[in-house]
CSV table of C-alpha atoms and ligand atoms in Angstrom, one decimal:
chain,number,residue,atom,x,y,z
A,187,MET,CA,-23.0,24.7,-16.3
A,188,ASN,CA,-21.8,27.8,-15.4
A,189,PRO,CA,-18.1,28.2,-16.5
A,190,THR,CA,-16.9,30.3,-14.0
A,191,LEU,CA,-17.9,28.1,-11.2
A,192,TRP,CA,-16.6,25.0,-13.1
A,193,VAL,CA,-13.2,26.5,-13.3
A,194,TRP,CA,-13.4,27.3,-9.4
A,195,SER,CA,-14.3,24.1,-8.4
A,196,MET,CA,-11.9,22.5,-10.5
A,197,GLY,CA,-9.2,24.9,-9.5
A,198,ALA,CA,-5.9,24.2,-8.0
A,199,ALA,CA,-5.4,22.5,-4.5
A,200,SER,CA,-4.4,24.9,-2.0
A,201,GLU,CA,-1.8,22.9,0.0
A,202,TYR,CA,1.3,22.0,-0.7
A,203,TRP,CA,4.3,20.3,0.5
A,204,ARG,CA,7.0,22.0,2.6
A,205,SER,CA,9.8,20.5,0.7
A,206,ARG,CA,10.4,17.6,-2.0
A,207,LYS,CA,11.8,15.2,0.6
A,208,GLY,CA,8.5,15.5,2.1
A,209,PHE,CA,6.6,14.4,-1.0
A,210,ILE,CA,9.1,11.5,-1.4
A,211,LEU,CA,8.6,10.3,2.2
A,212,ALA,CA,5.3,10.4,2.1
A,213,ALA,CA,5.0,8.2,-1.0
A,214,ILE,CA,7.4,6.3,0.6
A,215,GLY,CA,5.4,6.0,3.7
A,216,SER,CA,2.3,4.9,1.6
A,217,ALA,CA,4.4,2.2,-0.1
A,218,ILE,CA,6.2,0.7,2.4
A,219,GLY,CA,3.7,-1.0,4.5
A,220,LEU,CA,2.4,-4.2,6.2
A,221,GLY,CA,2.8,-5.7,2.7
A,222,ASN,CA,6.7,-5.2,2.7
A,223,ILE,CA,6.9,-7.2,5.8
A,224,TRP,CA,4.6,-9.8,5.8
A,225,ARG,CA,4.1,-10.5,2.5
A,226,PHE,CA,7.3,-10.2,0.2
A,227,SER,CA,9.6,-12.0,2.1
A,228,TRP,CA,6.9,-15.1,2.5
A,229,LEU,CA,6.3,-14.5,-1.5
A,230,THR,CA,9.8,-14.7,-2.3
A,231,TYR,CA,10.6,-18.1,-0.7
A,232,ARG,CA,7.0,-19.8,-2.1
A,233,ASN,CA,7.9,-18.3,-5.3
A,234,GLY,CA,11.6,-19.9,-6.1
A,235,GLY,CA,13.8,-17.8,-3.9
A,236,GLY,CA,15.9,-15.5,-5.7
A,237,ALA,CA,14.7,-16.6,-9.0
A,238,PHE,CA,11.3,-14.8,-8.0
A,239,ILE,CA,13.5,-11.5,-7.7
A,240,ILE,CA,13.4,-11.8,-11.6
A,241,PRO,CA,9.7,-11.7,-12.3
A,242,TYR,CA,9.2,-9.4,-9.3
A,243,PHE,CA,12.0,-7.0,-11.1
A,244,ILE,CA,10.2,-7.4,-13.9
A,245,ALA,CA,7.0,-6.2,-12.8
A,246,LEU,CA,8.6,-3.3,-11.0
A,247,ILE,CA,10.0,-2.1,-14.4
A,248,VAL,CA,7.1,-2.6,-16.7
A,249,VAL,CA,4.0,-1.7,-14.7
A,250,GLY,CA,5.7,-0.5,-11.2
A,251,VAL,CA,7.8,2.4,-12.0
A,252,PRO,CA,5.8,3.6,-15.4
A,253,LEU,CA,2.6,3.8,-13.3
A,254,ILE,CA,4.0,5.4,-10.6
A,255,ILE,CA,5.2,8.0,-12.8
A,256,LEU,CA,2.1,8.3,-14.5
A,257,GLU,CA,0.4,8.5,-11.2
A,258,PHE,CA,2.5,11.4,-10.2
A,259,VAL,CA,2.2,13.0,-13.6
A,260,LEU,CA,-1.5,12.9,-13.8
A,261,GLY,CA,-2.1,14.3,-10.2
A,262,ASN,CA,0.3,17.1,-10.8
A,263,TYR,CA,-1.1,17.8,-14.5
A,264,PHE,CA,-4.7,18.2,-13.4
A,265,LYS,CA,-4.2,19.4,-9.5
A,266,GLY,CA,-6.5,16.7,-8.0
A,267,SER,CA,-7.7,13.4,-7.1
A,268,SER,CA,-8.7,10.7,-9.7
A,269,PRO,CA,-12.2,11.4,-10.1
A,270,LYS,CA,-11.5,14.7,-11.1
A,271,VAL,CA,-8.3,13.5,-13.3
A,272,PHE,CA,-10.4,10.9,-15.0
A,273,ARG,CA,-13.1,13.4,-15.5
A,274,LYS,CA,-11.2,15.9,-17.0
A,275,ILE,CA,-10.1,13.4,-19.8
A,276,ARG,CA,-13.4,12.5,-20.3
A,277,GLU,CA,-16.7,12.9,-18.5
A,278,GLN,CA,-17.8,9.1,-18.3
A,279,PHE,CA,-14.3,8.5,-17.2
A,280,GLU,CA,-15.0,9.7,-13.7
A,281,VAL,CA,-16.5,6.3,-12.4
A,282,VAL,CA,-13.2,4.9,-12.4
A,283,GLY,CA,-11.6,7.3,-10.3
A,284,TRP,CA,-14.5,6.2,-7.7
A,285,ILE,CA,-13.8,2.8,-8.2
A,286,ALA,CA,-10.3,3.2,-6.9
A,287,ILE,CA,-11.4,5.6,-4.1
A,288,ILE,CA,-14.2,3.5,-2.9
A,289,ASP,CA,-11.8,0.5,-3.0
A,290,VAL,CA,-8.9,1.9,-1.2
A,291,PHE,CA,-11.7,3.0,1.2
A,292,VAL,CA,-12.4,-0.6,1.6
A,293,ILE,CA,-8.5,-1.4,2.1
A,294,GLY,CA,-8.2,1.1,4.9
A,295,LEU,CA,-11.4,-0.8,6.8
A,296,TYR,CA,-9.4,-4.1,7.7
A,297,TYR,CA,-6.0,-2.5,7.0
A,298,ALA,CA,-6.6,-0.6,10.6
A,299,VAL,CA,-7.9,-3.6,12.0
A,300,VAL,CA,-4.9,-5.4,11.6
A,301,LEU,CA,-3.1,-2.2,12.7
A,302,ALA,CA,-5.3,-2.5,15.5
A,303,TRP,CA,-3.8,-6.0,16.2
A,304,VAL,CA,-0.2,-4.7,15.7
A,305,LEU,CA,-0.4,-2.1,18.3
A,306,ALA,CA,-2.2,-4.7,20.8
A,307,TYR,CA,1.0,-6.6,20.4
A,308,VAL,CA,3.1,-3.4,20.9
A,309,GLY,CA,1.6,-3.8,24.2
A,310,PHE,CA,2.1,-7.6,24.5
A,311,SER,CA,5.8,-7.4,23.6
A,312,LEU,CA,6.5,-5.1,26.1
A,313,THR,CA,5.2,-7.0,28.8
A,314,VAL,CA,6.0,-10.4,26.9
A,315,ALA,CA,2.4,-10.9,27.5
A,316,TRP,CA,2.2,-14.3,25.9
A,317,GLY,CA,4.7,-15.7,28.3
A,318,THR,CA,6.3,-18.9,27.2
A,319,VAL,CA,6.5,-20.3,23.7
A,320,GLU,CA,3.4,-22.4,24.3
A,321,GLY,CA,1.4,-19.3,25.0
A,322,VAL,CA,2.1,-17.5,21.8
A,323,GLY,CA,-0.6,-19.1,19.6
A,324,ASP,CA,-3.3,-18.9,22.6
A,325,LEU,CA,-2.8,-15.3,22.5
A,326,PHE,CA,-3.4,-14.8,19.1
A,327,ASN,CA,-6.7,-16.7,19.3
A,328,SER,CA,-7.5,-14.9,22.6
A,329,LEU,CA,-6.8,-11.3,20.9
A,330,LEU,CA,-9.1,-12.6,17.7
A,331,GLY,CA,-11.8,-13.1,20.3
A,332,ASN,CA,-11.6,-9.9,21.9
A,333,PRO,CA,-14.1,-7.7,20.2
A,334,LEU,CA,-13.2,-4.9,23.5
A,335,LEU,CA,-9.6,-4.8,23.3
A,336,VAL,CA,-8.9,-4.9,19.2
A,337,GLY,CA,-12.0,-1.9,19.2
A,338,VAL,CA,-9.8,0.4,22.0
A,339,THR,CA,-6.4,-0.2,19.7
A,340,LEU,CA,-8.6,0.6,16.6
A,341,ALA,CA,-10.0,3.5,18.0
A,342,ILE,CA,-6.4,4.7,18.9
A,343,THR,CA,-5.2,4.1,15.4
A,344,TRP,CA,-7.9,5.9,13.5
A,345,PHE,CA,-7.6,8.6,16.4
A,346,ILE,CA,-3.9,9.1,15.5
A,347,THR,CA,-4.7,8.7,11.8
A,348,TRP,CA,-7.2,11.2,12.0
A,349,LEU,CA,-5.3,13.5,14.2
A,350,THR,CA,-2.5,13.3,11.2
A,351,VAL,CA,-4.5,13.9,8.1
A,352,TYR,CA,-6.9,16.7,9.9
A,353,LYS,CA,-4.0,18.3,10.5
A,354,GLY,CA,-3.4,18.8,6.3
A,355,ILE,CA,-0.6,18.0,4.2
A,356,ALA,CA,2.6,20.0,5.4
A,357,SER,CA,2.0,20.0,9.4
A,358,GLY,CA,-0.1,16.6,9.5
A,359,ILE,CA,1.3,14.1,6.7
A,360,GLU,CA,4.7,15.5,5.8
A,361,ARG,CA,5.5,15.9,9.0
A,362,ALA,CA,4.5,12.2,10.1
A,363,SER,CA,6.6,11.1,7.3
A,364,LEU,CA,9.7,12.8,8.5
A,365,PHE,CA,9.6,11.3,11.6
A,366,ALA,CA,8.2,7.9,11.3
A,367,ILE,CA,10.4,6.9,8.0
A,368,PRO,CA,13.5,7.4,9.3
A,369,ILE,CA,13.0,5.6,12.5
A,370,LEU,CA,11.3,2.9,10.6
A,371,TRP,CA,14.6,2.3,8.8
A,372,ILE,CA,16.6,2.8,11.8
A,373,LEU,CA,14.7,-0.2,13.9
A,374,SER,CA,14.8,-2.2,10.7
A,375,VAL,CA,18.8,-2.3,10.5
A,376,ALA,CA,18.6,-3.0,14.3
A,377,LEU,CA,16.2,-6.2,13.3
A,378,VAL,CA,18.4,-6.8,10.5
A,379,ILE,CA,21.5,-7.2,12.4
A,380,ARG,CA,20.0,-9.1,14.8
A,381,GLY,CA,18.9,-11.6,12.6
A,382,LEU,CA,21.8,-11.6,10.5
A,383,THR,CA,24.1,-12.5,13.9
A,384,LEU,CA,22.0,-15.3,15.2
A,385,PRO,CA,23.3,-18.7,15.0
A,386,GLY,CA,21.5,-20.4,11.9
A,387,SER,CA,20.6,-17.3,10.0
A,388,VAL,CA,22.4,-18.1,7.1
A,389,GLU,CA,20.3,-21.6,6.5
A,390,GLY,CA,17.3,-19.1,6.8
A,391,ILE,CA,18.9,-16.9,4.2
A,392,ASN,CA,19.6,-19.7,1.9
A,393,TRP,CA,16.0,-20.5,1.9
A,394,TYR,CA,15.2,-17.2,1.5
A,395,LEU,CA,17.1,-16.8,-1.6
A,396,THR,CA,18.4,-19.9,-3.5
A,397,PRO,CA,16.6,-19.8,-6.8
A,398,ASN,CA,15.0,-22.4,-8.0
A,399,TRP,CA,14.6,-21.5,-11.7
A,400,ALA,CA,12.0,-23.7,-12.6
A,401,LYS,CA,9.2,-22.2,-10.8
A,402,LEU,CA,9.4,-19.1,-13.3
A,403,ALA,CA,7.4,-21.8,-15.4
A,404,GLU,CA,4.7,-21.5,-13.0
A,405,GLY,CA,2.0,-18.7,-14.3
A,406,LYS,CA,1.3,-18.5,-10.6
A,407,VAL,CA,4.7,-17.1,-9.9
A,408,TRP,CA,3.9,-14.3,-12.3
A,409,VAL,CA,0.6,-13.3,-11.0
A,410,ASP,CA,2.2,-12.8,-7.6
A,411,ALA,CA,4.7,-10.9,-8.4
A,412,PHE,CA,2.5,-8.3,-10.4
A,413,GLY,CA,-0.1,-8.4,-7.9
A,414,GLN,CA,2.5,-7.7,-5.2
A,415,ILE,CA,4.0,-4.8,-7.2
A,416,LEU,CA,0.9,-2.7,-7.3
A,417,PHE,CA,-0.2,-3.4,-3.8
A,418,THR,CA,3.3,-2.6,-2.3
A,419,LEU,CA,3.8,0.5,-4.5
A,420,SER,CA,0.3,1.5,-3.4
A,421,VAL,CA,-0.4,1.9,-7.4
A,422,MET,CA,-4.0,2.1,-7.5
A,423,ALA,CA,-4.9,5.5,-8.8
A,424,ALA,CA,-5.5,6.9,-5.4
A,425,PRO,CA,-2.8,7.8,-2.9
A,426,LEU,CA,0.2,8.7,-5.3
A,427,VAL,CA,-2.3,10.7,-7.5
A,428,VAL,CA,-3.5,12.9,-5.1
A,429,TYR,CA,0.1,13.1,-3.0
A,430,ALA,CA,1.6,14.5,-6.2
A,431,SER,CA,-1.5,17.2,-6.6
A,432,TYR,CA,0.3,18.6,-3.8
A,433,MET,CA,3.7,19.7,-5.4
A,434,PRO,CA,3.9,22.5,-7.0
A,435,GLU,CA,4.0,23.4,-10.9
A,436,LYS,CA,7.3,22.5,-12.5
A,437,SER,CA,8.5,19.8,-9.9
A,438,GLU,CA,10.4,17.2,-10.4
A,439,LEU,CA,8.4,14.1,-10.8
A,440,PRO,CA,10.2,11.1,-12.7
A,441,ASN,CA,13.2,10.6,-10.6
A,442,SER,CA,11.0,11.3,-7.3
A,443,ALA,CA,8.7,8.1,-8.5
A,444,TRP,CA,12.1,5.9,-9.3
A,445,ILE,CA,13.3,7.0,-5.6
A,446,THR,CA,10.0,5.7,-4.3
A,447,ALA,CA,10.0,2.6,-6.1
A,448,PHE,CA,13.4,1.7,-5.4
A,449,ALA,CA,13.1,2.6,-1.7
A,450,ASN,CA,10.4,0.8,-1.3
A,451,CYS,CA,11.4,-2.3,-2.7
A,452,GLY,CA,14.8,-2.4,-1.4
A,453,PHE,CA,13.2,-2.1,1.7
A,454,SER,CA,11.4,-5.3,1.3
A,455,PHE,CA,14.2,-7.1,0.2
A,456,PHE,CA,16.2,-5.6,3.1
A,457,PHE,CA,13.7,-6.4,5.6
A,458,GLY,CA,13.5,-10.4,4.1
A,459,PHE,CA,17.0,-10.7,5.7
A,460,ALA,CA,15.5,-10.2,9.1
A,461,THR,CA,12.6,-12.5,9.0
A,462,TRP,CA,14.6,-15.2,7.3
A,463,GLY,CA,17.4,-15.1,9.9
A,464,ILE,CA,15.0,-15.4,12.6
A,465,ILE,CA,13.7,-18.3,10.9
A,466,GLY,CA,17.1,-20.2,10.6
A,467,TYR,CA,17.4,-19.6,13.9
A,468,LEU,CA,14.3,-21.2,15.1
A,469,MET,CA,15.4,-24.0,12.3
A,470,GLN,CA,18.6,-24.6,14.3
A,471,LEU,CA,17.1,-24.8,17.6
A,472,GLN,CA,14.3,-27.3,16.8
A,473,ASN,CA,16.7,-29.0,14.6
A,474,VAL,CA,14.7,-29.2,11.6
A,475,ALA,CA,15.9,-29.3,7.8
A,476,SER,CA,13.1,-27.1,5.9
A,477,PRO,CA,11.2,-24.1,7.2
A,478,GLU,CA,7.6,-25.9,6.7
A,479,GLN,CA,9.1,-28.4,9.6
A,480,LEU,CA,8.8,-25.8,12.0
A,481,GLY,CA,5.4,-26.1,12.8
A,482,VAL,CA,5.1,-22.1,12.5
A,483,PRO,CA,3.0,-19.9,10.0
A,484,LEU,CA,5.8,-18.4,7.2
A,485,GLY,CA,3.5,-16.0,6.0
A,486,GLY,CA,0.8,-13.2,6.4
A,487,GLY,CA,-0.3,-12.5,9.8
A,488,GLY,CA,0.8,-16.0,11.2
A,489,LEU,CA,4.4,-14.9,10.4
A,490,ALA,CA,3.9,-11.7,12.6
A,491,PHE,CA,1.7,-12.9,15.5
A,492,VAL,CA,2.9,-16.2,15.7
A,493,THR,CA,6.4,-16.9,14.4
A,494,ILE,CA,7.7,-13.7,15.4
A,495,PRO,CA,6.7,-13.5,19.1
A,496,THR,CA,7.6,-17.4,19.0
A,497,ALA,CA,11.3,-16.7,18.3
A,498,VAL,CA,11.9,-13.6,20.1
A,499,THR,CA,10.7,-15.8,23.2
A,500,LEU,CA,13.3,-17.9,22.4
A,501,LEU,CA,16.4,-15.3,22.0
A,502,PRO,CA,19.5,-15.6,23.8
A,503,GLY,CA,19.2,-12.7,26.7
A,504,ALA,CA,15.5,-13.6,27.2
A,505,PRO,CA,13.2,-12.1,28.7
A,506,VAL,CA,15.0,-8.6,28.3
A,507,SER,CA,16.0,-9.5,24.2
A,508,THR,CA,11.8,-10.7,24.1
A,509,MET,CA,10.7,-7.6,25.1
A,510,VAL,CA,13.0,-5.3,22.9
A,511,PHE,CA,13.0,-7.2,19.7
A,512,GLY,CA,9.5,-7.9,20.1
A,513,THR,CA,8.9,-4.4,20.3
A,514,ILE,CA,10.9,-3.3,17.9
A,515,PHE,CA,9.4,-5.5,15.4
A,516,PHE,CA,6.0,-4.7,16.0
A,517,VAL,CA,6.8,-0.6,16.4
A,518,ILE,CA,8.3,-1.1,13.1
A,519,LEU,CA,5.2,-2.8,12.1
A,520,TRP,CA,2.9,-0.4,13.3
A,521,LEU,CA,4.9,2.7,11.9
A,522,ALA,CA,4.8,1.2,8.6
A,523,GLY,CA,1.2,0.3,8.2
A,524,TYR,CA,0.3,4.1,9.8
A,525,THR,CA,2.1,5.8,7.5
A,526,SER,CA,0.2,3.6,4.6
A,527,LEU,CA,-3.5,4.3,6.3
A,528,ILE,CA,-3.1,7.9,6.5
A,529,SER,CA,-2.5,7.9,2.6
A,530,ILE,CA,-5.5,5.7,2.3
A,531,VAL,CA,-7.4,8.4,4.1
A,532,GLU,CA,-6.3,11.6,2.4
A,533,PRO,CA,-7.4,10.4,-1.8
A,534,VAL,CA,-10.8,9.7,-0.4
A,535,TYR,CA,-10.7,12.9,1.6
A,536,ALA,CA,-9.4,14.9,-1.6
A,537,SER,CA,-12.0,13.1,-3.9
A,538,PHE,CA,-15.1,14.6,-1.7
A,539,ARG,CA,-13.3,18.1,-1.9
A,540,ASP,CA,-12.6,18.2,-5.1
A,541,LYS,CA,-16.2,16.9,-6.3
A,542,PHE,CA,-18.5,18.1,-3.4
A,543,GLY,CA,-16.1,21.4,-1.7
A,544,VAL,CA,-16.2,19.3,2.0
A,545,ASP,CA,-13.6,20.9,3.9
A,546,ARG,CA,-10.9,18.9,5.6
A,547,LYS,CA,-11.7,19.2,9.0
A,548,THR,CA,-15.4,17.8,8.5
A,549,GLY,CA,-14.1,15.3,5.7
A,550,VAL,CA,-11.4,13.7,7.0
A,551,THR,CA,-13.5,13.4,10.5
A,552,VAL,CA,-16.3,11.9,8.9
A,553,ILE,CA,-14.0,9.7,6.9
A,554,THR,CA,-12.2,8.1,9.8
A,555,LEU,CA,-15.3,8.0,12.0
A,556,LEU,CA,-17.6,6.1,9.4
A,557,SER,CA,-14.1,4.1,8.8
A,558,PHE,CA,-13.7,2.8,12.5
A,559,ILE,CA,-17.6,2.0,12.8
A,560,LEU,CA,-17.7,-0.4,9.4
A,561,GLY,CA,-14.4,-1.7,10.3
A,562,LEU,CA,-16.2,-3.3,13.5
A,563,LEU,CA,-17.4,-6.0,11.5
A,564,PHE,CA,-13.8,-7.2,10.6
A,565,VAL,CA,-13.1,-6.9,14.4
A,566,PHE,CA,-16.2,-9.3,15.0
A,567,GLN,CA,-15.5,-11.1,12.1
A,568,PRO,CA,-11.5,-11.3,11.4
A,569,GLY,CA,-12.2,-14.3,8.6
A,570,LEU,CA,-14.0,-11.6,6.5
A,571,ILE,CA,-10.5,-10.1,6.0
A,572,ASP,CA,-9.2,-12.4,3.7
A,573,PRO,CA,-11.9,-12.7,1.1
A,574,VAL,CA,-12.3,-8.8,1.0
A,575,ASP,CA,-8.8,-8.5,0.3
A,576,PHE,CA,-9.1,-10.8,-2.2
A,577,MET,CA,-11.2,-8.0,-4.3
A,578,ALA,CA,-10.2,-4.8,-2.9
A,579,GLY,CA,-6.6,-5.3,-2.2
A,580,SER,CA,-5.7,-7.6,-5.0
A,581,THR,CA,-8.1,-8.2,-8.4
A,582,ASN,CA,-9.6,-4.9,-8.2
A,583,LEU,CA,-6.3,-3.2,-8.3
A,584,ILE,CA,-5.1,-4.9,-11.2
A,585,TRP,CA,-8.1,-4.0,-13.5
A,586,VAL,CA,-8.4,-0.2,-12.2
A,587,VAL,CA,-4.6,0.3,-12.8
A,588,PHE,CA,-5.5,-1.3,-16.5
A,589,LEU,CA,-8.4,0.9,-17.1
A,590,GLU,CA,-5.9,3.8,-15.7
A,591,ALA,CA,-3.5,3.1,-18.2
A,592,VAL,CA,-5.6,2.2,-20.9
A,593,ILE,CA,-7.7,6.0,-20.5
A,594,ALA,CA,-3.9,7.9,-20.1
A,595,GLY,CA,-2.7,6.0,-22.8
A,596,TYR,CA,-5.5,6.4,-25.7
A,597,TYR,CA,-7.9,8.9,-24.5
A,598,PHE,CA,-5.1,11.7,-23.4
A,599,SER,CA,-1.6,12.8,-25.0
A,600,LEU,CA,1.0,10.9,-23.0
A,601,LYS,CA,3.4,13.5,-25.4
A,602,LYS,CA,1.5,16.0,-23.9
A,603,LEU,CA,2.1,14.9,-20.1
A,604,ARG,CA,6.2,14.3,-20.9
A,605,ASP,CA,6.3,17.4,-22.4
A,606,TYR,CA,5.2,19.0,-18.9
A,607,VAL,CA,7.3,17.3,-16.8
A,608,ASN,CA,10.5,16.7,-18.7
A,609,PRO,CA,11.9,20.7,-18.7
A,610,TYR,CA,11.9,20.0,-14.9
A,611,ALA,CA,12.8,16.3,-14.6
A,612,GLU,CA,16.2,14.7,-13.5
A,613,LEU,CA,15.5,11.8,-15.4
A,614,ARG,CA,13.6,12.8,-18.6
A,615,LEU,CA,10.7,10.6,-20.2
A,616,GLY,CA,11.5,9.3,-24.0
A,617,PRO,CA,9.1,7.6,-25.9
A,618,TRP,CA,9.6,4.3,-24.1
A,619,PHE,CA,7.0,5.7,-21.1
A,620,ASP,CA,4.2,5.4,-23.7
A,621,VAL,CA,5.2,2.3,-25.3
A,622,LEU,CA,5.0,0.9,-21.7
A,623,ILE,CA,1.9,2.9,-20.8
A,624,ARG,CA,0.2,2.1,-23.6
A,625,TYR,CA,1.3,-1.6,-24.9
A,626,VAL,CA,3.5,-3.6,-22.2
A,627,ALA,CA,1.7,-2.6,-19.1
A,628,PRO,CA,-2.1,-3.0,-20.3
A,629,ILE,CA,-1.2,-6.3,-22.0
A,630,ALA,CA,1.0,-7.6,-18.9
A,631,LEU,CA,-2.1,-6.4,-16.6
A,632,VAL,CA,-4.8,-8.2,-18.5
A,633,ALA,CA,-2.4,-11.5,-19.1
A,634,ILE,CA,-2.5,-11.6,-15.3
A,635,LEU,CA,-6.1,-11.0,-14.5
A,636,SER,CA,-7.2,-13.5,-17.4
A,637,TYR,CA,-4.9,-15.9,-15.7
A,638,GLY,CA,-5.8,-14.9,-12.4
A,639,LEU,CA,-9.8,-15.6,-13.2
A,640,VAL,CA,-9.4,-18.7,-14.6
A,641,THR,CA,-7.6,-20.1,-11.7
A,642,ALA,CA,-9.6,-18.3,-9.4
A,643,GLY,CA,-10.7,-20.7,-6.3
A,644,GLN,CA,-10.8,-18.0,-4.1
A,645,MET,CA,-13.9,-15.9,-5.4
A,646,SER,CA,-16.2,-16.4,-2.8
A,647,PRO,CA,-19.6,-14.6,-2.5
A,648,ILE,CA,-18.3,-12.1,-0.3
A,649,SER,CA,-15.4,-11.0,-2.8
A,650,ALA,CA,-18.5,-10.8,-5.2
A,651,VAL,CA,-20.5,-8.7,-2.8
A,652,VAL,CA,-17.4,-6.5,-2.1
A,653,LEU,CA,-16.9,-5.8,-5.8
A,654,ILE,CA,-20.6,-5.3,-6.8
A,655,ALA,CA,-20.7,-2.8,-3.9
A,656,ILE,CA,-17.7,-0.8,-4.7
A,657,ILE,CA,-19.2,-0.7,-8.3
A,658,LEU,CA,-22.8,0.6,-7.3
A,659,ALA,CA,-21.0,3.1,-4.8
A,660,SER,CA,-19.1,4.6,-7.5
A,661,VAL,CA,-21.6,4.7,-10.3
A,662,VAL,CA,-24.1,6.6,-7.6
A,663,LEU,CA,-21.1,9.0,-6.6
A,664,ALA,CA,-20.2,9.6,-10.1
A,665,GLY,CA,-23.9,10.3,-11.3
A,666,MET,CA,-23.9,13.2,-8.8
A,667,LYS,CA,-23.6,16.9,-9.3
A,668,TRP,CA,-20.3,18.6,-9.0
A,669,ARG,CA,-20.4,21.8,-6.6
A,670,GLY,CA,-21.5,24.7,-8.8
A,671,GLU,CA,-22.3,22.6,-11.3
A,672,GLU,CA,-25.8,23.5,-12.7
A,673,LYS,CA,-27.7,20.7,-14.6
B,1731,PFF,N1,1.4,-0.2,0.2
B,1731,PFF,C1,1.0,-0.7,1.2
B,1731,PFF,C2,1.6,-1.9,2.1
B,1731,PFF,O1,2.3,-2.6,0.9
B,1731,PFF,O2,0.9,-2.4,2.6
B,1731,PFF,C3,-0.7,-0.7,1.1
B,1731,PFF,C4,-1.5,-0.1,0.8
B,1731,PFF,C5,-1.7,1.5,1.2
B,1731,PFF,C6,-2.5,-0.2,-0.7
B,1731,PFF,C7,-2.3,2.3,-0.1
B,1731,PFF,C8,-3.1,0.8,-1.1
B,1731,PFF,C9,-2.9,2.3,-0.9
B,1731,PFF,F1,-3.5,3.0,-1.4
């Protein structure tokens, strides 16, 4: 290998964020997504209400925050995407970076399809297309059976995402985040106020937060808490690593990581008041004693596409309030998902740039186009989303992040990383950081992974195919030559 070319090919990224605020908002944009809105409040309720806050908070502190810090520092120190970062630590670890990248690419495929449904629902809400409460379920089913409509909203979603990432870090992603995140919060405040002022809301909030301490004895509750923390924070050796590589050297990083984590988890908790206020209202209207008796789904897509439309249809002041609050809800969901989707495309592009010298315009165009085409699979077969998500959006995150912690903790010097960031840090990293990365996080991750494997009822053939495909693609990519590299 020619050393000069090598240095050039591994050179610093030439793009930067315009401001620290832009970087933090983009990281928060990646973190806050569909997961915060329809997964968190449902998981909380199912896993012991207020008691769930404890495993969730523990997962945040022992795995979430240390890993965001680690990803920020690694990305900034090595100035690049995860294949490059891991390769610089040891050549044979490059494949771990590619696994993260292909995995996030796969997440993007179905994540965008859900966003396409959301976009269709922005339109449906504006026209209250489901008509009456009875029409809600039918409309959702007919959307799932309408590949043409979903194909169109998917194309729009990818087009907007393409345009944003194509324009680059400062003029594309930073601008989009500075615009979308404040709007997201303002609209959420409006929805939470509406939720909390509805009759019966207190009853819903009680179901959301009343602690059921006995639940903490269940392993599943802890698995849910750790799995949710990784997904919700986008900790997976992909977006946060590259986002931090666009901060100049000598930047503040650890406190930025704490801010990102708390803004994200705070948003989830806060938004739960809107969701559960509305559920409480439905309970009062239907005169039922528990949320399960409502006959509407409380978690996942069902919450968004069935329960919320049902509830807004019954709001005081309908149909105008139905239109207003239905639209607000789906706009929130779309903006949250859109800023996550751009953070899925950017690391994929950055990895191909680092390794093969692909330029932004070509790279981003090919990635988004390919994602659109492959995503059509989920448009025609929405049933594939769950098993693919089980692997790409959940199980893989756990072991990839485990490897990330082990590689950084045992094959690189954490002290070096601490010394690198501490002079500019608002919150300095002490030896506690090493303990968390070397011992606490890996042990916690292995524990939940083994528990998950033992109880993995969901490991379908489709999930297995996804796993094998991701690993094969990563091995092939890792085996290819770096630009400028002579073998
Ligand atoms: N954090 C996003 C959410 O909670 O919806 C999902 C996500 C985005 C996961 C980006 C992974 C990722 F790289």
